[in-house]
mmCIF file of C-alpha atoms in Angstrom:
data_model
loop_
_atom_site.group_PDB
_atom_site.id
_atom_site.type_symbol
_atom_site.label_atom_id
_atom_site.label_comp_id
_atom_site.label_asym_id
_atom_site.label_seq_id
_atom_site.Cartn_x
_atom_site.Cartn_y
_atom_site.Cartn_z
ATOM 1 C CA MET A 80 -74.551 206.329 95.185
ATOM 2 C CA MET A 81 -74.146 208.951 92.424
ATOM 3 C CA ASN A 82 -77.024 209.166 89.968
ATOM 4 C CA THR A 83 -75.985 209.566 86.338
ATOM 5 C CA VAL A 84 -78.437 211.616 84.330
ATOM 6 C CA ALA A 85 -78.061 212.227 80.581
ATOM 7 C CA PHE A 86 -78.741 215.894 79.900
ATOM 8 C CA GLY A 87 -77.478 215.599 76.325
ATOM 9 C CA SER A 88 -74.684 213.989 74.381
ATOM 10 C CA GLY A 89 -72.282 216.879 74.870
ATOM 11 C CA VAL A 90 -71.254 220.338 73.796
ATOM 12 C CA SER A 91 -69.210 221.285 70.742
ATOM 13 C CA ILE A 92 -67.193 224.474 70.967
ATOM 14 C CA VAL A 93 -67.280 226.154 67.560
ATOM 15 C CA GLY A 94 -65.478 229.304 66.455
ATOM 16 C CA LEU A 95 -63.338 230.823 63.741
ATOM 17 C CA PRO A 96 -59.630 231.544 64.410
ATOM 18 C CA GLY A 97 -59.143 234.065 67.208
ATOM 19 C CA SER A 98 -62.576 233.510 68.743
ATOM 20 C CA GLY A 99 -61.163 232.583 72.168
ATOM 21 C CA LYS A 100 -61.831 228.846 72.413
ATOM 22 C CA THR A 101 -58.592 228.070 74.252
ATOM 23 C CA THR A 102 -59.054 230.960 76.672
ATOM 24 C CA PHE A 103 -62.587 229.786 77.451
ATOM 25 C CA LEU A 104 -61.353 226.296 78.281
ATOM 26 C CA ALA A 105 -58.548 227.651 80.448
ATOM 27 C CA ALA A 106 -60.941 229.873 82.401
ATOM 28 C CA LEU A 107 -63.474 227.059 82.817
ATOM 29 C CA TRP A 108 -60.805 224.655 84.047
ATOM 30 C CA HIS A 109 -59.651 227.233 86.593
ATOM 31 C CA LEU A 110 -63.216 227.706 87.841
ATOM 32 C CA VAL A 111 -64.073 224.053 88.331
ATOM 33 C CA GLN A 112 -60.655 223.107 89.716
ATOM 34 C CA THR A 113 -60.273 225.843 92.319
ATOM 35 C CA GLY A 114 -63.865 226.226 93.486
ATOM 36 C CA GLU A 115 -63.082 229.887 94.242
ATOM 37 C CA ILE A 116 -66.654 230.942 93.517
ATOM 38 C CA GLU A 117 -70.009 229.172 93.546
ATOM 39 C CA THR A 118 -70.942 227.733 90.140
ATOM 40 C CA LYS A 119 -73.955 225.951 88.661
ATOM 41 C CA LEU A 120 -71.784 222.937 87.875
ATOM 42 C CA ARG A 121 -68.666 221.739 89.650
ATOM 43 C CA TYR A 122 -65.848 219.368 88.791
ATOM 44 C CA GLY A 123 -66.428 215.645 89.079
ATOM 45 C CA SER A 124 -63.819 213.759 87.052
ATOM 46 C CA MET A 125 -61.946 213.614 83.759
ATOM 47 C CA SER A 126 -62.909 210.993 81.200
ATOM 48 C CA ASN A 127 -59.594 210.796 79.372
ATOM 49 C CA GLN A 128 -57.277 211.770 82.247
ATOM 50 C CA ASP A 129 -55.519 214.332 80.052
ATOM 51 C CA TYR A 130 -54.654 216.972 82.652
ATOM 52 C CA ALA A 131 -51.358 218.101 81.089
ATOM 53 C CA TYR A 132 -52.914 220.143 78.283
ATOM 54 C CA LEU A 133 -55.448 221.868 80.546
ATOM 55 C CA ASN A 134 -52.845 222.621 83.197
ATOM 56 C CA LYS A 135 -50.577 224.125 80.545
ATOM 57 C CA ILE A 136 -53.188 226.560 79.229
ATOM 58 C CA VAL A 137 -54.560 227.457 82.666
ATOM 59 C CA LYS A 138 -51.048 228.325 83.892
ATOM 60 C CA LEU A 139 -50.778 230.986 81.184
ATOM 61 C CA TRP A 140 -54.317 232.200 81.920
ATOM 62 C CA ARG A 141 -53.559 232.709 85.602
ATOM 63 C CA LYS A 142 -50.390 234.633 84.723
ATOM 64 C CA ALA A 143 -52.442 236.867 82.378
ATOM 65 C CA LYS A 144 -50.373 235.789 79.368
ATOM 66 C CA GLU A 145 -51.765 235.151 75.898
ATOM 67 C CA GLN A 146 -51.926 231.549 74.721
ATOM 68 C CA GLY A 147 -48.940 230.828 72.464
ATOM 69 C CA ARG A 148 -48.947 229.044 69.125
ATOM 70 C CA THR A 149 -47.538 225.927 70.808
ATOM 71 C CA GLN A 150 -50.596 225.632 73.000
ATOM 72 C CA ILE A 151 -52.978 226.358 70.124
ATOM 73 C CA ALA A 152 -51.306 223.787 67.870
ATOM 74 C CA GLY A 153 -51.649 221.203 70.613
ATOM 75 C CA MET A 154 -55.378 221.669 71.085
ATOM 76 C CA LYS A 155 -57.241 218.412 71.579
ATOM 77 C CA SER A 156 -60.603 217.060 72.657
ATOM 78 C CA VAL A 157 -61.297 217.416 76.360
ATOM 79 C CA SER A 158 -63.953 215.424 78.200
ATOM 80 C CA MET A 159 -64.946 215.980 81.809
ATOM 81 C CA ASN A 160 -67.789 215.095 84.124
ATOM 82 C CA LEU A 161 -69.378 218.016 85.957
ATOM 83 C CA LEU A 162 -71.790 217.684 88.865
ATOM 84 C CA ASP A 163 -74.926 219.725 89.496
ATOM 85 C CA GLY A 164 -76.372 220.707 92.857
ATOM 86 C CA GLU A 165 -78.070 217.325 93.263
ATOM 87 C CA GLU A 166 -74.836 215.389 92.699
ATOM 88 C CA ARG A 167 -75.960 214.256 89.275
ATOM 89 C CA SER A 168 -73.161 213.719 86.783
ATOM 90 C CA VAL A 169 -73.218 215.680 83.541
ATOM 91 C CA SER A 170 -70.860 214.474 80.829
ATOM 92 C CA VAL A 171 -69.448 217.442 78.917
ATOM 93 C CA THR A 172 -67.245 216.906 75.871
ATOM 94 C CA PHE A 173 -65.349 219.737 74.239
ATOM 95 C CA PRO A 174 -63.949 218.838 70.820
ATOM 96 C CA ASP A 175 -61.555 221.784 70.968
ATOM 97 C CA VAL A 176 -60.810 222.006 67.245
ATOM 98 C CA PRO A 177 -58.454 224.709 65.881
ATOM 99 C CA GLY A 178 -60.354 227.571 64.247
ATOM 100 C CA GLU A 179 -58.516 227.008 60.979
ATOM 101 C CA LYS A 180 -60.520 223.798 60.486
ATOM 102 C CA TYR A 181 -63.802 225.693 60.835
ATOM 103 C CA ARG A 182 -62.496 228.263 58.382
ATOM 104 C CA ARG A 183 -61.688 225.432 55.986
ATOM 105 C CA MET A 184 -65.312 224.277 56.180
ATOM 106 C CA TRP A 185 -66.333 227.699 54.882
ATOM 107 C CA GLU A 186 -63.552 228.502 52.431
ATOM 108 C CA GLU A 187 -62.910 225.086 50.889
ATOM 109 C CA ARG A 188 -66.271 223.396 51.573
ATOM 110 C CA LYS A 189 -64.388 220.474 53.115
ATOM 111 C CA LEU A 190 -65.130 218.590 56.301
ATOM 112 C CA ASP A 191 -62.342 216.527 57.819
ATOM 113 C CA GLU A 192 -63.232 213.046 59.022
ATOM 114 C CA ASP A 193 -62.038 213.858 62.529
ATOM 115 C CA LEU A 194 -64.396 216.834 62.601
ATOM 116 C CA VAL A 195 -67.359 214.594 61.803
ATOM 117 C CA LYS A 196 -66.494 212.542 64.863
ATOM 118 C CA ASN A 197 -65.757 215.530 67.098
ATOM 119 C CA LEU A 198 -68.839 217.539 66.126
ATOM 120 C CA SER A 199 -71.363 214.820 66.834
ATOM 121 C CA SER A 200 -72.484 216.489 70.073
ATOM 122 C CA SER A 201 -76.072 217.583 70.389
ATOM 123 C CA ASN A 202 -75.606 221.238 71.314
ATOM 124 C CA ILE A 203 -73.289 224.046 70.239
ATOM 125 C CA MET A 204 -71.340 226.780 71.960
ATOM 126 C CA LEU A 205 -70.581 229.343 69.251
ATOM 127 C CA LEU A 206 -67.709 231.648 70.199
ATOM 128 C CA LEU A 207 -66.938 234.847 68.316
ATOM 129 C CA ASN A 208 -64.665 237.793 69.021
ATOM 130 C CA GLY A 209 -66.802 240.905 69.463
ATOM 131 C CA ASP A 210 -63.798 243.106 68.703
ATOM 132 C CA ARG A 211 -62.948 241.398 65.383
ATOM 133 C CA ILE A 212 -66.220 241.328 63.487
ATOM 134 C CA ARG A 213 -65.806 241.730 59.732
ATOM 135 C CA ALA A 214 -68.788 243.837 58.716
ATOM 136 C CA PRO A 215 -70.419 243.825 55.250
ATOM 137 C CA ALA A 216 -68.921 246.309 52.770
ATOM 138 C CA TRP A 217 -71.790 248.549 51.670
ATOM 139 C CA ILE A 218 -71.504 250.020 48.168
ATOM 140 C CA THR A 219 -72.930 253.380 49.295
ATOM 141 C CA GLU A 220 -70.310 253.668 52.036
ATOM 142 C CA ARG A 221 -67.480 252.860 49.640
ATOM 143 C CA GLU A 222 -68.695 255.411 47.123
ATOM 144 C CA ALA A 223 -68.975 258.086 49.804
ATOM 145 C CA LEU A 224 -65.444 257.280 51.004
ATOM 146 C CA LYS A 225 -64.056 257.472 47.480
ATOM 147 C CA ALA A 226 -65.747 260.816 46.918
ATOM 148 C CA SER A 227 -64.309 262.283 50.094
ATOM 149 C CA VAL A 228 -60.788 261.021 49.348
ATOM 150 C CA GLU A 229 -60.708 262.004 45.689
ATOM 151 C CA GLY A 230 -62.617 265.273 46.038
ATOM 152 C CA GLY A 231 -65.591 263.941 44.160
ATOM 153 C CA LYS A 232 -63.608 262.816 41.117
ATOM 154 C CA LYS A 233 -64.505 259.478 39.599
ATOM 155 C CA VAL A 234 -61.633 257.028 39.922
ATOM 156 C CA GLU A 235 -61.335 253.881 37.866
ATOM 157 C CA GLU A 236 -60.330 250.891 39.957
ATOM 158 C CA GLU A 237 -59.200 247.412 39.115
ATOM 159 C CA PRO A 238 -61.762 244.992 40.542
ATOM 160 C CA GLU A 239 -60.406 243.087 43.520
ATOM 161 C CA GLU A 240 -60.632 239.323 43.382
ATOM 162 C CA TRP A 241 -63.206 238.074 45.864
ATOM 163 C CA LEU A 242 -62.094 235.314 48.205
ATOM 164 C CA PRO A 243 -64.210 233.369 50.722
ATOM 165 C CA ALA A 244 -62.025 234.761 53.526
ATOM 166 C CA HIS A 245 -63.372 238.234 52.666
ATOM 167 C CA ALA A 246 -66.939 237.276 53.592
ATOM 168 C CA PRO A 247 -68.502 239.039 56.602
ATOM 169 C CA THR A 248 -68.175 237.255 59.927
ATOM 170 C CA GLN A 249 -71.897 236.639 60.252
ATOM 171 C CA VAL A 250 -72.081 234.968 56.830
ATOM 172 C CA GLN A 251 -69.334 232.530 57.809
ATOM 173 C CA LEU A 252 -70.966 231.775 61.161
ATOM 174 C CA ILE A 253 -74.382 231.131 59.613
ATOM 175 C CA ASP A 254 -72.807 228.762 57.126
ATOM 176 C CA LEU A 255 -71.089 226.879 59.955
ATOM 177 C CA LEU A 256 -74.397 226.502 61.789
ATOM 178 C CA GLN A 257 -76.070 225.299 58.620
ATOM 179 C CA HIS A 258 -73.419 222.581 58.336
ATOM 180 C CA PHE A 259 -74.828 221.169 61.572
ATOM 181 C CA ARG A 260 -78.209 220.744 59.904
ATOM 182 C CA ARG A 261 -76.845 218.834 56.940
ATOM 183 C CA ALA A 262 -75.404 215.335 56.648
ATOM 184 C CA PRO A 263 -73.150 214.042 58.075
ATOM 185 C CA LEU A 264 -73.467 216.403 61.079
ATOM 186 C CA ASP A 265 -77.256 216.726 61.286
ATOM 187 C CA ARG A 266 -78.661 215.595 64.640
ATOM 188 C CA GLY A 267 -81.997 217.412 64.471
ATOM 189 C CA PRO A 268 -82.968 220.592 66.379
ATOM 190 C CA ARG A 269 -80.275 221.822 68.743
ATOM 191 C CA ARG A 270 -79.479 224.486 71.274
ATOM 192 C CA VAL A 271 -76.779 227.065 70.624
ATOM 193 C CA ALA A 272 -75.203 229.493 73.083
ATOM 194 C CA VAL A 273 -73.817 232.483 71.180
ATOM 195 C CA MET A 274 -70.844 233.752 73.185
ATOM 196 C CA ILE A 275 -69.713 237.243 72.145
ATOM 197 C CA GLY A 276 -66.154 237.315 73.425
ATOM 198 C CA ALA A 277 -63.834 240.236 74.237
ATOM 199 C CA TRP A 278 -66.869 241.822 75.864
ATOM 200 C CA ASP A 279 -64.649 244.216 77.810
ATOM 201 C CA LYS A 280 -64.086 245.938 74.446
ATOM 202 C CA ALA A 281 -67.473 245.317 72.824
ATOM 203 C CA GLU A 282 -69.444 246.739 75.746
ATOM 204 C CA GLY A 283 -68.249 250.218 74.787
ATOM 205 C CA GLU A 284 -71.149 250.187 72.320
ATOM 206 C CA GLY A 285 -73.488 250.594 75.308
ATOM 207 C CA LYS A 286 -75.643 247.625 74.280
ATOM 208 C CA THR A 287 -76.699 244.395 75.928
ATOM 209 C CA PRO A 288 -75.318 241.217 74.305
ATOM 210 C CA ALA A 289 -78.669 240.604 72.571
ATOM 211 C CA GLU A 290 -78.775 244.192 71.305
ATOM 212 C CA PHE A 291 -75.165 243.940 70.140
ATOM 213 C CA GLN A 292 -75.973 240.789 68.176
ATOM 214 C CA SER A 293 -78.992 242.460 66.576
ATOM 215 C CA ALA A 294 -77.026 245.595 65.632
ATOM 216 C CA LYS A 295 -73.654 244.141 64.625
ATOM 217 C CA LEU A 296 -74.703 240.714 63.348
ATOM 218 C CA PRO A 297 -78.247 241.323 62.049
ATOM 219 C CA MET A 298 -78.239 238.484 59.537
ATOM 220 C CA LEU A 299 -77.110 235.962 62.171
ATOM 221 C CA ASP A 300 -79.677 237.395 64.581
ATOM 222 C CA GLN A 301 -82.511 237.036 62.050
ATOM 223 C CA TYR A 302 -81.392 233.540 61.075
ATOM 224 C CA LEU A 303 -81.548 232.350 64.683
ATOM 225 C CA LYS A 304 -84.816 234.128 65.486
ATOM 226 C CA SER A 305 -86.535 232.775 62.371
ATOM 227 C CA GLY A 306 -86.258 229.222 63.686
ATOM 228 C CA ARG A 307 -85.640 228.047 60.140
ATOM 229 C CA ASP A 308 -83.161 225.358 61.170
ATOM 230 C CA GLY A 309 -84.626 224.613 64.571
ATOM 231 C CA TRP A 310 -82.073 226.412 66.733
ATOM 232 C CA THR A 311 -83.007 227.383 70.288
ATOM 233 C CA PHE A 312 -80.520 230.056 71.300
ATOM 234 C CA ARG A 313 -79.270 232.345 74.005
ATOM 235 C CA THR A 314 -76.781 235.191 73.572
ATOM 236 C CA TYR A 315 -74.111 236.020 76.145
ATOM 237 C CA GLY A 316 -71.419 238.655 76.462
ATOM 238 C CA LEU A 317 -68.180 236.995 77.571
ATOM 239 C CA SER A 318 -64.879 238.269 78.880
ATOM 240 C CA ALA A 319 -62.953 235.135 79.814
ATOM 241 C CA GLN A 320 -59.722 237.120 80.254
ATOM 242 C CA GLY A 321 -61.072 240.291 81.821
ATOM 243 C CA GLY A 322 -58.864 242.511 79.669
ATOM 244 C CA GLU A 323 -55.687 242.512 77.574
ATOM 245 C CA TYR A 324 -52.991 240.029 78.587
ATOM 246 C CA ASP A 325 -49.226 240.173 78.158
ATOM 247 C CA GLU A 326 -48.002 238.725 74.876
ATOM 248 C CA ASN A 327 -46.725 235.174 75.144
ATOM 249 C CA ASP A 328 -42.957 235.305 75.648
ATOM 250 C CA GLU A 329 -42.274 231.728 74.515
ATOM 251 C CA ASN A 330 -39.608 232.054 71.806
ATOM 252 C CA ASN A 331 -40.399 235.770 71.606
ATOM 253 C CA PRO A 332 -37.874 237.966 73.446
ATOM 254 C CA LYS A 333 -39.735 241.102 72.273
ATOM 255 C CA ALA A 334 -43.076 240.050 73.781
ATOM 256 C CA LYS A 335 -45.020 243.079 75.007
ATOM 257 C CA THR A 336 -46.207 243.494 78.572
ATOM 258 C CA ARG A 337 -49.380 245.434 79.301
ATOM 259 C CA LYS A 338 -50.421 247.474 82.338
ATOM 260 C CA GLU A 339 -53.896 245.937 82.197
ATOM 261 C CA ALA A 340 -52.407 242.469 82.614
ATOM 262 C CA GLU A 341 -50.552 243.601 85.733
ATOM 263 C CA HIS A 342 -53.824 244.928 87.135
ATOM 264 C CA LEU A 343 -55.558 241.596 86.433
ATOM 265 C CA ARG A 344 -52.831 239.685 88.252
ATOM 266 C CA ASP A 345 -53.636 241.761 91.347
ATOM 267 C CA PHE A 346 -57.147 240.268 91.670
ATOM 268 C CA ASP A 347 -57.555 238.442 94.970
ATOM 269 C CA LEU A 348 -59.427 235.678 93.120
ATOM 270 C CA ALA A 349 -58.553 235.067 89.472
ATOM 271 C CA SER A 350 -62.098 233.744 88.920
ATOM 272 C CA LYS A 351 -63.391 237.289 89.353
ATOM 273 C CA ARG A 352 -61.645 238.357 86.140
ATOM 274 C CA ILE A 353 -64.303 236.373 84.275
ATOM 275 C CA ARG A 354 -67.443 238.213 83.223
ATOM 276 C CA LEU A 355 -70.540 236.619 81.698
ATOM 277 C CA LEU A 356 -73.534 238.827 80.870
ATOM 278 C CA ARG A 357 -77.070 238.088 79.730
ATOM 279 C CA ASP A 358 -80.391 239.974 80.028
ATOM 280 C CA GLY A 359 -79.028 242.618 82.388
ATOM 281 C CA SER A 360 -77.437 240.118 84.781
ATOM 282 C CA GLU A 361 -73.719 239.497 85.277
ATOM 283 C CA THR A 362 -71.857 236.560 86.775
ATOM 284 C CA HIS A 363 -68.390 234.994 86.896
ATOM 285 C CA ASP A 364 -69.863 231.523 86.331
ATOM 286 C CA LEU A 365 -68.939 230.041 82.940
ATOM 287 C CA THR A 366 -70.844 226.853 83.751
ATOM 288 C CA GLU A 367 -74.202 228.656 83.521
ATOM 289 C CA PRO A 368 -74.485 228.402 79.705
ATOM 290 C CA LEU A 369 -73.203 224.813 79.902
ATOM 291 C CA GLU A 370 -76.000 223.895 82.287
ATOM 292 C CA TRP A 371 -78.524 225.459 79.894
ATOM 293 C CA LEU A 372 -77.030 223.667 76.889
ATOM 294 C CA MET A 373 -77.069 220.288 78.628
ATOM 295 C CA ASN A 374 -80.630 220.496 79.952
#
């Protein structure tokens, strides 16, 4: 008889638009469905029997094609039971919410009712695109740039209207995490796995994921390390695609193909495209951070 052990109430995948939430789910579904490589957790069953959505996104992932707007617009909550090495069942729920709704939390200070329900899980997987980080705009750097462009001449500029969307990436992410420590989302201290995506591009910095977070997202790094809001965290470098994919050709006759995508399709096992790095170690196993989050 299978023993059911509660490791936690679930995992919420959180990320701004373009952070790679759909790609992560597609890669995870491929891993646990095919069993191509050994993983910490393996597939047990689906709670809501909604295979169509997952099969749609994983088909594109295997073909090394970007997820189209149709797939993104159809994102929905996915619940599955994964099994550990002792045959214990771990219930994992992914409220796969479009990034625009997280952006709305920051820009409009509004929280949809469906988000309150979907984000009631105990632990967080925070995805961000390491190649699309909006850095702070330093006054000294802007002045130096102006001087070099204008030959040192003082130029009068019309002040640009500030909009919430202009805020640095790390400011928006910290605010999202703080939402989880305020009503109606507060569930007490939590774990968070910071997943720095597009690692195949970010690793050109020559840093470990933890060093990258400290250098490129220092405010987020200090916020997490301070323990102010009770977060226990780990930082990972993630490449769920393995490189650049072909553009999605659905309703787009001019979709671009990429040589890197052709190379990725040549892998003997598609699971080996996946790269997950932490503390000098590298694996293809996306269930490793899930196991940590659920413990």
